[in-house]
Amino acid sequence: MTDPYLLLGVARAADDDTIRAAYLAAIRECPPERDRVRFEQVRAAYEAIARESDRLAHELFDTHAPDAQ
């Protein structure tokens, strides 16, 4: 998975409300009827960092290799 913060366009220090607003804006731009793959990527990114505990777990246990971005 790509970096969920980058995919949603939020800073790593963003709070729950900011992340939720970015998620809602992203799914409005790309509904599942139009681009199912992009929608699933956005949904997975949101689920990975939706709450403070999720963000902490993502930072501690994400084992994906970093990409060039």
Tab-separated table of N, CA and C in Angstrom:
chain	number	residue	atom	x	y	z
A	1	MET	N	0.849	-1.177	0.000
A	1	MET	CA	0.000	0.000	0.000
A	1	MET	C	0.891	1.235	0.000
A	2	THR	N	0.464	2.217	-0.718
A	2	THR	CA	1.183	3.486	-0.691
A	2	THR	C	0.914	4.167	0.647
A	3	ASP	N	1.622	5.213	0.888
A	3	ASP	CA	1.481	5.945	2.134
A	3	ASP	C	0.056	6.497	2.246
A	4	PRO	N	-0.701	6.101	3.285
A	4	PRO	CA	-2.079	6.574	3.394
A	4	PRO	C	-2.184	8.082	3.587
A	5	TYR	N	-1.206	8.679	4.228
A	5	TYR	CA	-1.220	10.132	4.407
A	5	TYR	C	-1.089	10.829	3.058
A	6	LEU	N	-0.206	10.312	2.230
A	6	LEU	CA	0.001	10.879	0.895
A	6	LEU	C	-1.235	10.662	0.028
A	7	LEU	N	-1.809	9.481	0.109
A	7	LEU	CA	-2.985	9.158	-0.696
A	7	LEU	C	-4.174	10.053	-0.341
A	8	LEU	N	-4.350	10.331	0.947
A	8	LEU	CA	-5.455	11.190	1.377
A	8	LEU	C	-5.089	12.671	1.347
A	9	GLY	N	-3.810	12.978	1.225
A	9	GLY	CA	-3.382	14.364	1.156
A	9	GLY	C	-3.435	15.092	2.485
A	10	VAL	N	-3.079	14.390	3.553
A	10	VAL	CA	-3.075	15.018	4.878
A	10	VAL	C	-1.687	14.903	5.498
A	11	ALA	N	-1.421	15.756	6.458
A	11	ALA	CA	-0.147	15.721	7.171
A	11	ALA	C	-0.163	14.596	8.197
A	12	ARG	N	1.002	14.145	8.575
A	12	ARG	CA	1.095	13.071	9.581
A	12	ARG	C	0.555	13.522	10.936
A	13	ALA	N	0.543	14.796	11.185
A	13	ALA	CA	0.046	15.322	12.459
A	13	ALA	C	-1.447	15.658	12.410
A	14	ALA	N	-2.130	15.285	11.335
A	14	ALA	CA	-3.554	15.609	11.185
A	14	ALA	C	-4.392	14.894	12.235
A	15	ASP	N	-5.481	15.552	12.636
A	15	ASP	CA	-6.372	14.954	13.623
A	15	ASP	C	-7.469	14.136	12.925
A	16	ASP	N	-8.310	13.482	13.723
A	16	ASP	CA	-9.361	12.611	13.195
A	16	ASP	C	-10.304	13.345	12.244
A	17	ASP	N	-10.701	14.555	12.613
A	17	ASP	CA	-11.653	15.307	11.784
A	17	ASP	C	-11.053	15.695	10.430
A	18	THR	N	-9.799	16.076	10.423
A	18	THR	CA	-9.134	16.443	9.178
A	18	THR	C	-9.002	15.239	8.258
A	19	ILE	N	-8.642	14.103	8.828
A	19	ILE	CA	-8.502	12.879	8.037
A	19	ILE	C	-9.852	12.450	7.484
A	20	ARG	N	-10.886	12.538	8.295
A	20	ARG	CA	-12.224	12.165	7.825
A	20	ARG	C	-12.690	13.096	6.701
A	21	ALA	N	-12.440	14.390	6.838
A	21	ALA	CA	-12.829	15.340	5.794
A	21	ALA	C	-12.084	15.051	4.492
A	22	ALA	N	-10.794	14.725	4.587
A	22	ALA	CA	-10.020	14.392	3.389
A	22	ALA	C	-10.540	13.108	2.745
A	23	TYR	N	-10.916	12.140	3.570
A	23	TYR	CA	-11.475	10.881	3.072
A	23	TYR	C	-12.793	11.133	2.335
A	24	LEU	N	-13.674	11.891	2.926
A	24	LEU	CA	-14.965	12.170	2.290
A	24	LEU	C	-14.795	12.932	0.983
A	25	ALA	N	-13.849	13.864	0.955
A	25	ALA	CA	-13.583	14.598	-0.278
A	25	ALA	C	-13.033	13.660	-1.358
A	26	ALA	N	-12.164	12.742	-0.964
A	26	ALA	CA	-11.569	11.813	-1.927
A	26	ALA	C	-12.605	10.851	-2.501
A	27	ILE	N	-13.532	10.377	-1.669
A	27	ILE	CA	-14.522	9.443	-2.224
A	27	ILE	C	-15.593	10.172	-3.031
A	28	ARG	N	-15.796	11.464	-2.755
A	28	ARG	CA	-16.699	12.237	-3.611
A	28	ARG	C	-16.104	12.415	-5.007
A	29	GLU	N	-14.792	12.598	-5.062
A	29	GLU	CA	-14.113	12.754	-6.346
A	29	GLU	C	-14.073	11.448	-7.130
A	30	CYS	N	-14.071	10.343	-6.420
A	30	CYS	CA	-13.870	9.056	-7.071
A	30	CYS	C	-14.830	8.008	-6.496
A	31	PRO	N	-16.102	8.064	-6.854
A	31	PRO	CA	-17.051	7.074	-6.331
A	31	PRO	C	-16.766	5.687	-6.908
A	32	PRO	N	-17.218	4.642	-6.234
A	32	PRO	CA	-16.907	3.277	-6.687
A	32	PRO	C	-17.479	2.953	-8.064
A	33	GLU	N	-18.524	3.630	-8.472
A	33	GLU	CA	-19.095	3.367	-9.790
A	33	GLU	C	-18.152	3.817	-10.897
A	34	ARG	N	-17.346	4.820	-10.618
A	34	ARG	CA	-16.460	5.385	-11.634
A	34	ARG	C	-15.101	4.684	-11.676
A	35	ASP	N	-14.489	4.489	-10.491
A	35	ASP	CA	-13.157	3.872	-10.430
A	35	ASP	C	-13.061	3.042	-9.158
A	36	ARG	N	-13.401	1.783	-9.282
A	36	ARG	CA	-13.460	0.889	-8.120
A	36	ARG	C	-12.090	0.721	-7.444
A	37	VAL	N	-11.031	0.615	-8.241
A	37	VAL	CA	-9.693	0.404	-7.684
A	37	VAL	C	-9.264	1.603	-6.847
A	38	ARG	N	-9.427	2.785	-7.368
A	38	ARG	CA	-9.060	4.005	-6.636
A	38	ARG	C	-9.892	4.143	-5.357
A	39	PHE	N	-11.177	3.846	-5.457
A	39	PHE	CA	-12.051	3.909	-4.291
A	39	PHE	C	-11.551	2.957	-3.199
A	40	GLU	N	-11.176	1.746	-3.573
A	40	GLU	CA	-10.684	0.767	-2.594
A	40	GLU	C	-9.366	1.221	-1.980
A	41	GLN	N	-8.506	1.860	-2.763
A	41	GLN	CA	-7.248	2.382	-2.225
A	41	GLN	C	-7.512	3.471	-1.188
A	42	VAL	N	-8.433	4.361	-1.506
A	42	VAL	CA	-8.771	5.444	-0.580
A	42	VAL	C	-9.410	4.880	0.686
A	43	ARG	N	-10.291	3.923	0.537
A	43	ARG	CA	-10.949	3.306	1.690
A	43	ARG	C	-9.931	2.612	2.590
A	44	ALA	N	-9.006	1.857	1.988
A	44	ALA	CA	-7.977	1.162	2.766
A	44	ALA	C	-7.060	2.152	3.479
A	45	ALA	N	-6.727	3.249	2.818
A	45	ALA	CA	-5.886	4.276	3.441
A	45	ALA	C	-6.592	4.888	4.642
A	46	TYR	N	-7.873	5.174	4.483
A	46	TYR	CA	-8.634	5.754	5.590
A	46	TYR	C	-8.719	4.776	6.760
A	47	GLU	N	-8.980	3.523	6.475
A	47	GLU	CA	-9.074	2.523	7.537
A	47	GLU	C	-7.743	2.357	8.270
A	48	ALA	N	-6.641	2.575	7.575
A	48	ALA	CA	-5.324	2.423	8.192
A	48	ALA	C	-5.010	3.540	9.182
A	49	ILE	N	-5.587	4.739	8.963
A	49	ILE	CA	-5.216	5.878	9.821
A	49	ILE	C	-6.430	6.633	10.364
A	50	ALA	N	-7.577	6.022	10.401
A	50	ALA	CA	-8.803	6.719	10.791
A	50	ALA	C	-8.782	7.242	12.225
A	51	ARG	N	-8.277	6.458	13.146
A	51	ARG	CA	-8.261	6.856	14.557
A	51	ARG	C	-6.819	6.965	15.050
A	52	GLU	N	-6.657	7.615	16.160
A	52	GLU	CA	-5.323	7.792	16.742
A	52	GLU	C	-4.643	6.447	16.980
A	53	SER	N	-5.368	5.476	17.491
A	53	SER	CA	-4.778	4.154	17.735
A	53	SER	C	-4.382	3.480	16.427
A	54	ASP	N	-5.170	3.682	15.375
A	54	ASP	CA	-4.828	3.130	14.059
A	54	ASP	C	-3.550	3.771	13.521
A	55	ARG	N	-3.423	5.086	13.715
A	55	ARG	CA	-2.228	5.785	13.231
A	55	ARG	C	-0.985	5.294	13.964
A	56	LEU	N	-1.105	5.096	15.262
A	56	LEU	CA	0.020	4.602	16.043
A	56	LEU	C	0.404	3.193	15.590
A	57	ALA	N	-0.574	2.334	15.405
A	57	ALA	CA	-0.299	0.975	14.936
A	57	ALA	C	0.329	1.000	13.547
A	58	HIS	N	-0.140	1.887	12.690
A	58	HIS	CA	0.418	1.995	11.347
A	58	HIS	C	1.883	2.417	11.410
A	59	GLU	N	2.181	3.389	12.244
A	59	GLU	CA	3.561	3.868	12.363
A	59	GLU	C	4.472	2.800	12.963
A	60	LEU	N	3.965	2.054	13.931
A	60	LEU	CA	4.799	1.064	14.608
A	60	LEU	C	4.962	-0.236	13.827
A	61	PHE	N	3.914	-0.677	13.150
A	61	PHE	CA	3.917	-2.022	12.589
A	61	PHE	C	3.843	-2.097	11.073
A	62	ASP	N	3.863	-0.986	10.386
A	62	ASP	CA	3.839	-1.025	8.927
A	62	ASP	C	5.157	-1.605	8.435
A	63	THR	N	5.090	-2.712	7.721
A	63	THR	CA	6.293	-3.400	7.282
A	63	THR	C	6.554	-3.227	5.793
A	64	HIS	N	5.788	-2.371	5.126
A	64	HIS	CA	6.010	-2.147	3.710
A	64	HIS	C	7.280	-1.333	3.498
A	65	ALA	N	8.000	-1.686	2.468
A	65	ALA	CA	9.217	-0.949	2.144
A	65	ALA	C	8.843	0.446	1.655
A	66	PRO	N	9.604	1.452	2.025
A	66	PRO	CA	9.301	2.801	1.556
A	66	PRO	C	9.495	2.902	0.046
A	67	ASP	N	8.695	3.720	-0.582
A	67	ASP	CA	8.847	3.923	-2.022
A	67	ASP	C	9.617	5.223	-2.272
A	68	ALA	N	9.870	5.512	-3.521
A	68	ALA	CA	10.670	6.676	-3.891
A	68	ALA	C	10.000	7.996	-3.547
A	69	GLN	N	8.699	8.013	-3.394
A	69	GLN	CA	7.986	9.242	-3.086
A	69	GLN	C	8.133	9.514	-1.635
